[in-house]
XYZ file of C-alpha atoms in Angstrom:
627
model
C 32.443 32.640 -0.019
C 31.600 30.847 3.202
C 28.312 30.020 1.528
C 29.216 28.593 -1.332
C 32.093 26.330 0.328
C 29.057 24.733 2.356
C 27.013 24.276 -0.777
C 30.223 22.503 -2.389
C 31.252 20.642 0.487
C 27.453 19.356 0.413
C 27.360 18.644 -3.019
C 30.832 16.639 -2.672
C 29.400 14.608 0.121
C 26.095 13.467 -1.519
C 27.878 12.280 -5.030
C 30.545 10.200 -2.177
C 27.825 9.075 -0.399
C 25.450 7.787 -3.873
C 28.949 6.467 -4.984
C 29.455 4.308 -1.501
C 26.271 2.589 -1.180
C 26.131 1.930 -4.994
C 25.259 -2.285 -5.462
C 24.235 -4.297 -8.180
C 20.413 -3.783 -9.220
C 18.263 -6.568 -11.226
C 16.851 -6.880 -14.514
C 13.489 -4.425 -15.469
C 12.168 -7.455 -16.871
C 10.829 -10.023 -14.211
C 12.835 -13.050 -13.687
C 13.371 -16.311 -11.681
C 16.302 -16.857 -8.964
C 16.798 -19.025 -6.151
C 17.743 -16.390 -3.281
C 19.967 -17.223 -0.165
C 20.016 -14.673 2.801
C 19.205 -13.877 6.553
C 15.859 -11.750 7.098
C 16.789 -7.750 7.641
C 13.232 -7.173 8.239
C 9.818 -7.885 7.798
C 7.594 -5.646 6.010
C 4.011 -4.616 5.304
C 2.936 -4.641 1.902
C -0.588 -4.217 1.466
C -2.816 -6.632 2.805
C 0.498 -8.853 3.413
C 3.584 -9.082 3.827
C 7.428 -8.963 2.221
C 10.612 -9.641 3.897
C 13.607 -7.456 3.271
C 16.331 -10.126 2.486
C 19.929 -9.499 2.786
C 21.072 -11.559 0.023
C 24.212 -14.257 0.366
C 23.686 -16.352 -2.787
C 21.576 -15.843 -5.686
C 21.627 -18.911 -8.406
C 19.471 -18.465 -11.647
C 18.910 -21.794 -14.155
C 21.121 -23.258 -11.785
C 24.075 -21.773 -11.830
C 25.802 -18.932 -9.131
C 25.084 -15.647 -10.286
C 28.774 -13.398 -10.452
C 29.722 -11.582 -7.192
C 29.061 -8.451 -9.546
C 25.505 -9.406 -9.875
C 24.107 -10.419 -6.946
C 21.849 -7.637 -5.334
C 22.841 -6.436 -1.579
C 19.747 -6.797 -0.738
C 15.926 -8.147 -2.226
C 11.940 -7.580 -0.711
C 9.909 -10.298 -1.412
C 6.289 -10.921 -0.979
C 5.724 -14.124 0.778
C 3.137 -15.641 2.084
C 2.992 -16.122 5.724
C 6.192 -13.852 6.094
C 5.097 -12.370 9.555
C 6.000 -16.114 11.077
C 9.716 -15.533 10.269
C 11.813 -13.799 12.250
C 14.414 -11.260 11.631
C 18.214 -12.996 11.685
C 16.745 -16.250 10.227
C 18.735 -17.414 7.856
C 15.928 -18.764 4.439
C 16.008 -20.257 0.905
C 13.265 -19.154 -1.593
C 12.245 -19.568 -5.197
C 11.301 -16.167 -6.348
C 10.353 -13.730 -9.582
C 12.435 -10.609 -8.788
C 12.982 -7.430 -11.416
C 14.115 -4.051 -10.791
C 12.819 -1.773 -8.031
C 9.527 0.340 -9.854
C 10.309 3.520 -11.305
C 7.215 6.164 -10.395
C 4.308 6.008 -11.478
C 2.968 10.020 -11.713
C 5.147 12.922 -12.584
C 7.150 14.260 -9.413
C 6.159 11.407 -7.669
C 7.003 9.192 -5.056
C 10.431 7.323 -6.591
C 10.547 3.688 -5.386
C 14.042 2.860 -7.129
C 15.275 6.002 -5.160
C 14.684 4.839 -2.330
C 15.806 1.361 -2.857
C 19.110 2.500 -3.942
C 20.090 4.307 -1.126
C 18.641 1.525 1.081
C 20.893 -0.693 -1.339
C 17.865 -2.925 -2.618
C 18.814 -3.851 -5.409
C 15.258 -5.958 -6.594
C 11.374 -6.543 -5.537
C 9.635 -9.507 -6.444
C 7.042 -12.153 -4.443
C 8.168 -16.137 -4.018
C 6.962 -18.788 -6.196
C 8.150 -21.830 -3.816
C 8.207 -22.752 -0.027
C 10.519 -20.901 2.380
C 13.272 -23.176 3.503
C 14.985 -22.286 6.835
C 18.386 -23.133 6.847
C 21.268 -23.010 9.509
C 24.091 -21.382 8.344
C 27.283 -19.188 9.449
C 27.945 -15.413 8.025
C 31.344 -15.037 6.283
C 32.336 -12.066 7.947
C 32.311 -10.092 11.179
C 29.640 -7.555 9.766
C 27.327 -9.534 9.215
C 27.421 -11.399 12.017
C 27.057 -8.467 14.080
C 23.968 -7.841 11.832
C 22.406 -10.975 12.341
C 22.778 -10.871 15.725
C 21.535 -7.451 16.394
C 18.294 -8.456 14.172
C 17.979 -11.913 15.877
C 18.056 -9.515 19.206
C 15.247 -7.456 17.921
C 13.524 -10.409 17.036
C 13.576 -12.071 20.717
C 12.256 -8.456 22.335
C 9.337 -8.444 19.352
C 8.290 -12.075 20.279
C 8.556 -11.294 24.088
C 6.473 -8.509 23.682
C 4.002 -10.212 21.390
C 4.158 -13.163 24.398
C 3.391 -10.782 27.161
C 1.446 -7.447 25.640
C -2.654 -8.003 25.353
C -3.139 -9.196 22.106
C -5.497 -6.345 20.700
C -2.031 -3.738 21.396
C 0.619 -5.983 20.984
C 1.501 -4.580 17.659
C 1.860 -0.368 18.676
C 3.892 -2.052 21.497
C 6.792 -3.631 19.073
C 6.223 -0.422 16.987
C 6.679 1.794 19.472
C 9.633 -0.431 21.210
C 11.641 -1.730 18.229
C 10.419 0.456 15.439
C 8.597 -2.547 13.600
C 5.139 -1.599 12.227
C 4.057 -4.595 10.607
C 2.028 -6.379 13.416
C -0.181 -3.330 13.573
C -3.768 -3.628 12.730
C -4.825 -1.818 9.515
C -7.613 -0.428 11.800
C -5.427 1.290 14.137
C -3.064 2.734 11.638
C -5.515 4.120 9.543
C -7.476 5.598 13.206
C -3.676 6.970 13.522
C -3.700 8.391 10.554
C -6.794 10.273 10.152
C -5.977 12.371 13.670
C -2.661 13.305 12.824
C -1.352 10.831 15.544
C 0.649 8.318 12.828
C 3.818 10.324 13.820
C 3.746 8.184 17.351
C 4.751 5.063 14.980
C 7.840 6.332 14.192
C 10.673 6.132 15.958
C 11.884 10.295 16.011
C 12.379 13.450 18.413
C 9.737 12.713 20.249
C 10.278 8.894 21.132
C 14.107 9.398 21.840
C 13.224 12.377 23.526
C 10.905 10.763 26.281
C 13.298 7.951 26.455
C 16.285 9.670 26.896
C 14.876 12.533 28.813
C 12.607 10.171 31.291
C 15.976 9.035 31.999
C 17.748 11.902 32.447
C 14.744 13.548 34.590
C 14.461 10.546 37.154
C 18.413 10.139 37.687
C 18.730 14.034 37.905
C 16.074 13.120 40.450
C 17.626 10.232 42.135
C 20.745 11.507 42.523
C 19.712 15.579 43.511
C 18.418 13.637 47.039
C 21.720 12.340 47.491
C 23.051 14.783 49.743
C 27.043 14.236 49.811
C 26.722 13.839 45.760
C 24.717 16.540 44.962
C 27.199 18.563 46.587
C 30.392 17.403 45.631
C 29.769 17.103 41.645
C 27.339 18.065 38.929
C 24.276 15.580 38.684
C 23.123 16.872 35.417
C 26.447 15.511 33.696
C 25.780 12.075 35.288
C 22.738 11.768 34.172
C 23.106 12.752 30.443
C 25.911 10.774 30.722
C 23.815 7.818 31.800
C 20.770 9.146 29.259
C 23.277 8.984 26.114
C 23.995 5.615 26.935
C 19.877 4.705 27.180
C 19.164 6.575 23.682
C 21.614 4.588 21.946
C 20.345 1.459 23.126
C 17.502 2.595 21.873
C 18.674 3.020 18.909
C 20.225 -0.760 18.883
C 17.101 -2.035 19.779
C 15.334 0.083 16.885
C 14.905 -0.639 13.225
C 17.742 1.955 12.895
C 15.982 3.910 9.985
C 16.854 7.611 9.216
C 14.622 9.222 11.167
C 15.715 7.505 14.131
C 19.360 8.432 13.819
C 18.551 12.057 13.285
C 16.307 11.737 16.764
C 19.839 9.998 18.172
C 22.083 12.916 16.485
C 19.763 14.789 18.156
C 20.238 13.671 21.873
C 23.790 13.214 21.240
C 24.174 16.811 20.959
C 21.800 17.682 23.258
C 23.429 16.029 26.319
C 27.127 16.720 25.158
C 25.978 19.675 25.312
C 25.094 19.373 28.943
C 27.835 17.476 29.864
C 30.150 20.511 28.312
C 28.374 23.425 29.733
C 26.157 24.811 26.909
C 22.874 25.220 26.164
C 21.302 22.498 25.513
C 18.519 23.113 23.046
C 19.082 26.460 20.634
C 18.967 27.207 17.275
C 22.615 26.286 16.753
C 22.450 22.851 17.806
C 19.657 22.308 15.585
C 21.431 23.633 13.525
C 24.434 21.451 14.017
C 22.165 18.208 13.968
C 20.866 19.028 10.643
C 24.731 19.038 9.310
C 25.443 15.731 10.669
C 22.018 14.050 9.803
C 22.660 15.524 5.958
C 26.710 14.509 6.648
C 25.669 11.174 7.035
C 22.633 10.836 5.162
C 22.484 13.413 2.160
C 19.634 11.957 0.675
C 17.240 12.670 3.438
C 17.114 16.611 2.986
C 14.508 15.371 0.068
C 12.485 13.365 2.237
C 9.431 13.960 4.205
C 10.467 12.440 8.188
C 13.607 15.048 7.464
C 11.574 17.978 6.537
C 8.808 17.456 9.236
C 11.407 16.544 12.223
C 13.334 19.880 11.765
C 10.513 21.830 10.974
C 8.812 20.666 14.559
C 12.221 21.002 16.429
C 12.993 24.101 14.475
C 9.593 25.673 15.599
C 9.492 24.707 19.024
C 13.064 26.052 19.536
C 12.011 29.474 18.372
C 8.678 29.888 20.253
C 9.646 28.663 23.186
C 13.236 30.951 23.294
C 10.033 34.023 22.424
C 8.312 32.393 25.467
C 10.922 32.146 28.223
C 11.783 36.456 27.307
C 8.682 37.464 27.726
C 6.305 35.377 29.999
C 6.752 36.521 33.533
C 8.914 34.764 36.071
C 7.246 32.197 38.448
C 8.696 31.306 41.822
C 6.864 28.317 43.517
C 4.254 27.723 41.648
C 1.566 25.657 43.515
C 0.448 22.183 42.620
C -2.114 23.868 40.510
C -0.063 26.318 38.670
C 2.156 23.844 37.638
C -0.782 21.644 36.443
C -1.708 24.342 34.389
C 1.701 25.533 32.904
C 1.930 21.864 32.274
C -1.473 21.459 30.256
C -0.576 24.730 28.597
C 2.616 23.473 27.422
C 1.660 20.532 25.876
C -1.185 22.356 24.237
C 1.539 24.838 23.031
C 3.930 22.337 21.700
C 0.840 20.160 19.584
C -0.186 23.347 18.431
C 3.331 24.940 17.105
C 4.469 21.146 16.252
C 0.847 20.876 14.461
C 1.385 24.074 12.886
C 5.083 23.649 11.605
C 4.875 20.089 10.200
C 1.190 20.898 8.301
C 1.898 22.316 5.613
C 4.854 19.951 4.589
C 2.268 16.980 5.631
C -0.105 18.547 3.273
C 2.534 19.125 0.515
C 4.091 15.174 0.837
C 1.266 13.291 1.459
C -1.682 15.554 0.418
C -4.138 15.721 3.436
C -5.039 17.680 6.532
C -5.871 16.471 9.876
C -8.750 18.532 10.894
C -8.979 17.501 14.606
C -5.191 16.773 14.508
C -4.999 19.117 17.742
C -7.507 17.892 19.619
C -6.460 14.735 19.023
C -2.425 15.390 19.945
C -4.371 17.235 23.511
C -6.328 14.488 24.441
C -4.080 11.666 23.400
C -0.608 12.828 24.063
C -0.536 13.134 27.453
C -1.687 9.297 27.937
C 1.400 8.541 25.364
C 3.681 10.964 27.184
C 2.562 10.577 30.990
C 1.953 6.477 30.837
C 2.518 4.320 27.862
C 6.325 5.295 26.817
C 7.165 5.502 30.571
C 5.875 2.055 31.074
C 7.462 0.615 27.546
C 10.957 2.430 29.139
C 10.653 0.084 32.290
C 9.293 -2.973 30.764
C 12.118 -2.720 28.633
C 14.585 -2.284 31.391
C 12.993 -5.358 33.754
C 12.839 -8.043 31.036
C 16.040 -9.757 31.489
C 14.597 -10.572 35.272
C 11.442 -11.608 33.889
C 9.290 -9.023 35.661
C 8.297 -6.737 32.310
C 4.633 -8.682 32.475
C 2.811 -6.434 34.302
C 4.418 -3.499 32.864
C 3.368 -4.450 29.411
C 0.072 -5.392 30.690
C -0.431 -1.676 31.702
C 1.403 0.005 29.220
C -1.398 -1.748 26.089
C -4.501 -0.306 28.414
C -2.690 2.911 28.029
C -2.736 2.493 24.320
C -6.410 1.013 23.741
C -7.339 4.585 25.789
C -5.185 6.228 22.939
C -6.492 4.263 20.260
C -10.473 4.398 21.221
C -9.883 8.656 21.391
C -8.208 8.136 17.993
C -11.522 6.020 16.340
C -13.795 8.331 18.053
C -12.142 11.682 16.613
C -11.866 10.160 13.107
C -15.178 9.110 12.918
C -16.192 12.924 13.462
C -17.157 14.582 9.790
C -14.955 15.577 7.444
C -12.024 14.889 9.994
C -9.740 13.745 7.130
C -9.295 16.386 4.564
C -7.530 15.993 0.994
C -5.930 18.565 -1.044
C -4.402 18.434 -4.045
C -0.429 18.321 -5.319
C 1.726 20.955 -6.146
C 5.114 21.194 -7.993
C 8.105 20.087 -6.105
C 9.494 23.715 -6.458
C 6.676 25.363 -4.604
C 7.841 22.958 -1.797
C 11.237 24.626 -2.079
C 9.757 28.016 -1.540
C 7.621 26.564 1.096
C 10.599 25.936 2.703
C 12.917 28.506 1.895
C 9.753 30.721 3.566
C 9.436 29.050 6.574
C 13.231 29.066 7.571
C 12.969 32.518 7.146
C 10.118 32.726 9.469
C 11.980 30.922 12.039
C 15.714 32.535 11.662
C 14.762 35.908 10.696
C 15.168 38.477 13.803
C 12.091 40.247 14.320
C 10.036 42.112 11.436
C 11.903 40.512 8.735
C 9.828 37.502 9.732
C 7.236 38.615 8.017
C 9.683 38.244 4.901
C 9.336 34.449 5.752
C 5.600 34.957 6.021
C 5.226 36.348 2.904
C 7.718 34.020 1.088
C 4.806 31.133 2.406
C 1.792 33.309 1.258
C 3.748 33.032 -2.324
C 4.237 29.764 -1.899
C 1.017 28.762 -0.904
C -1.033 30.561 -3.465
C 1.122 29.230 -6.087
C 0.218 26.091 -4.915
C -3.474 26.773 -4.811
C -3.918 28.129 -8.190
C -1.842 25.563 -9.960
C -3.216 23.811 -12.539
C -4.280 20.508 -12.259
C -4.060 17.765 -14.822
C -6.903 17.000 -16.944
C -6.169 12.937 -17.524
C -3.491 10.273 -16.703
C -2.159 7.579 -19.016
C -0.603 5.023 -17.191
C 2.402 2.897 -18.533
C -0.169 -0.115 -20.052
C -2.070 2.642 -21.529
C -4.435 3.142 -18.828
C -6.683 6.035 -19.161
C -8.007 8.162 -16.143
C -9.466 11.464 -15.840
C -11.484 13.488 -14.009
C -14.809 16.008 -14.475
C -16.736 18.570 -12.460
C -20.482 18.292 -12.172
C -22.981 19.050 -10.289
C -23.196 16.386 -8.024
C -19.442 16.745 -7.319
C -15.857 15.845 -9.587
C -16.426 12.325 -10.884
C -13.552 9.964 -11.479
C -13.765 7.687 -14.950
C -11.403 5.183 -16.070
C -11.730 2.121 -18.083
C -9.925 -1.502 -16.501
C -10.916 -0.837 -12.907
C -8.877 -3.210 -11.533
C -5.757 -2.424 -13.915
C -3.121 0.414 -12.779
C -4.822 0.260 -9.353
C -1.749 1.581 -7.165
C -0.973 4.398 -10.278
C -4.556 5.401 -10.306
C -4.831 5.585 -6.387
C -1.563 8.183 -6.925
C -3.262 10.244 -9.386
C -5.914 10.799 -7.264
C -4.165 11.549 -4.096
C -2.199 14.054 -6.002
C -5.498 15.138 -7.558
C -6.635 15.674 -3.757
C -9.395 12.769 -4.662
C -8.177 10.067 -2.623
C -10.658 7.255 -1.908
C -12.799 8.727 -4.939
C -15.067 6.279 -6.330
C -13.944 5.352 -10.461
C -16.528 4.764 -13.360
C -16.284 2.860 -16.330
C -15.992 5.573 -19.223
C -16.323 2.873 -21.770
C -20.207 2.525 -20.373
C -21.357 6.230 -19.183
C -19.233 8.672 -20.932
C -17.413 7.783 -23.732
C -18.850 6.480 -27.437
C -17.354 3.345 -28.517
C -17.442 1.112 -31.775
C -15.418 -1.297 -33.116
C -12.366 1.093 -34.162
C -12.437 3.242 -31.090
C -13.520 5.305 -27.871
C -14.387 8.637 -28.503
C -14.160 11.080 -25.591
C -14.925 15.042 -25.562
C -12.951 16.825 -22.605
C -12.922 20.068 -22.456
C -13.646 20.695 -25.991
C -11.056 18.168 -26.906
C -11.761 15.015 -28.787
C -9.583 11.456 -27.304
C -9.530 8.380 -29.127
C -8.626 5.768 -27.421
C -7.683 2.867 -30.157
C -7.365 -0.922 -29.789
C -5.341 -1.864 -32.981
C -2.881 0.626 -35.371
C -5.193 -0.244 -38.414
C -7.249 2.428 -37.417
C -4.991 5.145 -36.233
C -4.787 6.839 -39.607
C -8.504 7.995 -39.273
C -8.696 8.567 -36.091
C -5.575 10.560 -35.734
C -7.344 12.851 -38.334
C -10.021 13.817 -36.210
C -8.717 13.260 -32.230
C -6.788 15.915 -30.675
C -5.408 13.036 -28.994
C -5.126 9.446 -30.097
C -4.306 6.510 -26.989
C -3.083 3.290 -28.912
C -3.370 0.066 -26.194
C -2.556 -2.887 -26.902
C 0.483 -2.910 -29.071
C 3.302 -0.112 -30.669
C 2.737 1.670 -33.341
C 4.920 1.403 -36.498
C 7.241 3.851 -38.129
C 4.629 5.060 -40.764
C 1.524 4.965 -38.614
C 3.574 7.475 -35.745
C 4.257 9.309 -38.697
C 0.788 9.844 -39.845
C -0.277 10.642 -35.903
C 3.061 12.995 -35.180
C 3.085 13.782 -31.799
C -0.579 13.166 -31.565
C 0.424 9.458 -30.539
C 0.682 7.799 -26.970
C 1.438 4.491 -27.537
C 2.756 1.426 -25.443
C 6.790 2.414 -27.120
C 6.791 5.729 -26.085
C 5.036 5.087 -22.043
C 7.736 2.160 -21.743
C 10.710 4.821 -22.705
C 9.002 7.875 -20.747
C 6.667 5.956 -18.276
C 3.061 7.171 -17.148
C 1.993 10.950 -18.304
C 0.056 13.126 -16.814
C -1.781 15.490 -19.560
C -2.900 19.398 -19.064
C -4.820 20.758 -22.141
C -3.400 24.333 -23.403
C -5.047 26.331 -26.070
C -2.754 24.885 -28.769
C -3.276 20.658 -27.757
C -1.933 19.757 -24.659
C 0.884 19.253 -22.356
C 2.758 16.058 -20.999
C 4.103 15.953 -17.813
C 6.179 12.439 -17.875
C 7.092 10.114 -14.678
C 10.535 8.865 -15.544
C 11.892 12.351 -17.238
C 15.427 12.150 -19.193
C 17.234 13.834 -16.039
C 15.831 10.797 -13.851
C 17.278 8.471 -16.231
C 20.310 9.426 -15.983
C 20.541 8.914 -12.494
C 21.891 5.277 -10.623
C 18.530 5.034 -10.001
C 16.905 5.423 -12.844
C 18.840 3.642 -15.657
C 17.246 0.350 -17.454
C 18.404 -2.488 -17.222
């Protein structure tokens, strides 16, 4: 009974909390508006960059859009957006529709995540930025504004002062913004499984927070009279709460961050109380809050890896302190050694825990990703976020210079072991998708693992093997159309799989989805229209796997074709009642991708199998309804 009161109490809490941040969303179809806001943010996007606008005024043909209808909030592409600065308050003439639906089946849902950040439209400008000087209506967003314009002075103080080559993992790694970071570093990052340092989690508010906690407890141990008369520890987590959450002011505030705060909030109340500070229960208890306050994070991937690596750790190390042997004054060199063996420990059980949900989000393995958490970490741990804690701390006296100075050689070490591990072979390795429910037993498995008292762990272990060979054996699709009738798809030869489509340069972000799902990513595509299909002037003709496509140009044709084709692709415009009729549900045409979105296809022994991007159930969600 207990059980299911959670489950309901959960389920009340998420429909509250899609209710509460519910705002108005734009048009599908792309319009013009003259926007009015203050800069939230400034993002990547690509090769450039977007701001995240938190919208005032909106006027389209001239005239005031209705409260009612003006978004919360808009990204927009624009060019030269990394020389504004967040609080600014800007005019721009933009085209702005809907945020995208996805683009493959149980994919990646853009609008999703909009809502719940309460975007309410994407676009790119069409006109000049104009900066403007105005005054927020209301205390909120004042205090917005002024916290973003605060951010905004650190990032330019750090961009003034860091070298220039680090400048940007310095303001990621301070304030949580990633957009000033070379695309060669990130993707360096990437490939060793060291892209986790970027954002700001566990392990940033943890060597914050806890550097903080370990010096004071240090400080304050050789004061004699105090050490005797009162409890240091409670001073110092005391003082360490207070650190993490200006931390967390200074930070872009995002989800993951808060559940690293939640995190240390427990931790050190916990000290301050009496308890133990890390167990089971308290992670435990930070999961509840993070999903109290955020319910829409138990689907994403930060939530799932975080609490996987804290959930892990937590459980070998409790293993490790009842059965490794009790030290008393260890030398200089033991405790070298228990220290190199920890952190080798913790990148391997971290490594370990947050893999396979790595591999099942974003579809690749870090091969080297532990030797590159060995030899990198302790430079992160020992020397750059120490030295980002106190250049932090000394910049209202001016003195952070040298600080910063030290703290970017740090990270040019990190990054040149990061280039030289990725450039080792086959150090980035891509697998293919699976169905979001072989996540859920994935997960369900490796709770298990973790909770379980002793031999029923293996219960978790096997729940994973299930998982995991469901997951391997899965079938794969055989071809993708996109939502312009895009066709790709894939064969096995003997010089490898190779990857045809038709418009290279059309459905280029879908396509590059496909094929990460497809565990294919960076493939190189072929023009089917040239090498493997036979063309005329009514169609393309295709054999895969013993199946004949057509893909058509005009619905003249359609009658014979959809005779002969198992499958018959119609591109450029709908159908009409009697030629769908003659194709039955032979037909893909532009009406039924703009109801249904992209499809993936999987051939069966009778025809084949759609798998579609924006489903019925989707549709019905905030999210997903058209506008």
């Amino acid at each position: 009974v207990f059980g299911f009161t959670l489950v309901g109490l959960g389920l009340w809490r998420a429909a509250l909390h899609t209710d509460s941040v519910a705002a108005p969303i734009l048009s599908d179809r792309s319009q013009a508006y003259m926007v009015t806001g203050w800069v939230r943010a400034i993002e990547r996007s690509g090769s450039g960059y977007r701001v995240n606008l938190r919208v005032t005024d909106m006027q389209q043909y001239g005239e005031t859009l209705r409260v009612e209808e003006i978004p919360f909030a808009v990204r927009i592409k624009i060019k030269g957006a990394e020389s504004l600065s967040p609080g600014q308050d800007i005019r721009i003439f933009a085209r702005l529709s809907a945020p995208p639906r996805p683009v493959i089946a149980e994919g990646y849902d853009p609008a999703r995540r909009a809502y719940f950040d309460r975007v309410g439209g994407n676009g790119f400008a069409v006109g000049k930025v104009q900066i403007l000087e105005t005054q927020s209506p209301n205390l909120s967003q004042r205090w917005s504004k002024t916290r973003a314009a605060f951010r905004a002075r650190i990032i330019r103080r750090i961009q003034s002062r860091a070298p220039p080559q680090t400048a940007g993992l310095q303001v990621a790694l301070i304030t949580g913004e990633r957009a000033f970071i070379p695309e060669e570093q990130v993707e360096a990052l990437r490939v060793t499984g060291l892209a986790h340092i970027l954002a700001i989690s566990g392990l940033h508010m943890g060597l914050v927070a806890g550097g903080v906690y370990w010096a004071l407890t240090l400080l304050l141990a050789s004061i004699d009279v105090l050490a005797r008369r009162c409890d240091v520890r409670k001073i110092s987590a005391a003082v360490s709460l207070i650190a993490a959450s200006l931390y967390l002011v200074i930070s872009t505030g995002a989800v993951s961050t808060q559940r690293a705060y939640v995190m240390a909030l427990i931790v050190f109340l916990a000290i301050i109380i009496g308890r133990p500070a890390l167990s089971i229960r308290s992670v435990a208890v930070a999961a509840c809050v993070c999903l109290w306050i955020h319910p829409e994070a138990i689907m994403g991937a930060g939530f799932h890896m975080s609490f996987a690596a804290v959930l892990a750790l937590v459980t070998v190390y409790g293993a490790w302190q009842n059965y490794r042997p009790p030290q008393f004054n260890p030398g200089l060199f033991r405790r070298g050694v228990n220290g190199f063996t920890g952190l080798a420990v913790t990148s391997l059980v971290a490594g370990v825990a947050t893999g396979g949900f790595a591999a099942l989000h974003f579809h690749h393995i870090s091969r080297y990703g532990l030797i590159a958490n060995i030899a990198a970490m302790p430079i992160f741990s020992l020397m750059v976020m120490p030295l980002g804690i106190i250049s932090v701390a000394l910049m209202p006296f001016g003195l952070d210079g040298p600080f910063l100075m030290l703290m970017g050689w740090g990270l040019s070490k990190l990054i040149a072991i990061a280039s030289y591990i990725a450039a080792w072979p086959d150090s980035f390795i891509s697998v293919s998708g699976a169905p979001s429910w072989v996540l859920a037993i994935y997960a369900a498995g490796f709770v298990t693992l973790c909770l379980a008292p002793r031999w029923n762990k293996l219960i978790g272990a096997g729940i994973i093997a299930l998982a995991i060979s469901a997951w391997v054996t899965g079938p794969l699709p055989n071809l993708r159309i996109s939502e312009n009738a895009e066709l790709t798809f894939w064969e096995t030869t003997d010089k490898g799989k190779i990857i045809y489509g038709r418009r290279l340069r059309a459905d280029g972000y879908g396509r590059d989805m496909f094929l990460e799902r497809m565990g294919e990513s960076g493939a190189e595509l072929t023009d089917f229209t040239e090498y493997r299909a036979e063309c005329d002037s009514q169609a393309c003709t295709i054999i895969i796997d013993a199946k004949r496509i057509s893909v058509v140009t005009e619905p003249e044709f359609l009658r014979e074709e959809c005779a002969l084709a198992d499958l018959v692709i119609l591109t450029d415009r709908p159908a009409g009642p009697v030629q769908r009729r003659d194709c039955s549900d032979k037909l893909v045409d532009l009406r039924a991708l703009s109801n249904k979105g992209a499809l993936d296809i999987y051939f069966t022994e009778d025809g084949f199998k759609a798998k579609v991007a924006d489903p019925l159930a989707r549709q019905k969600r905030p999210w997903g309804q058209r506008r």
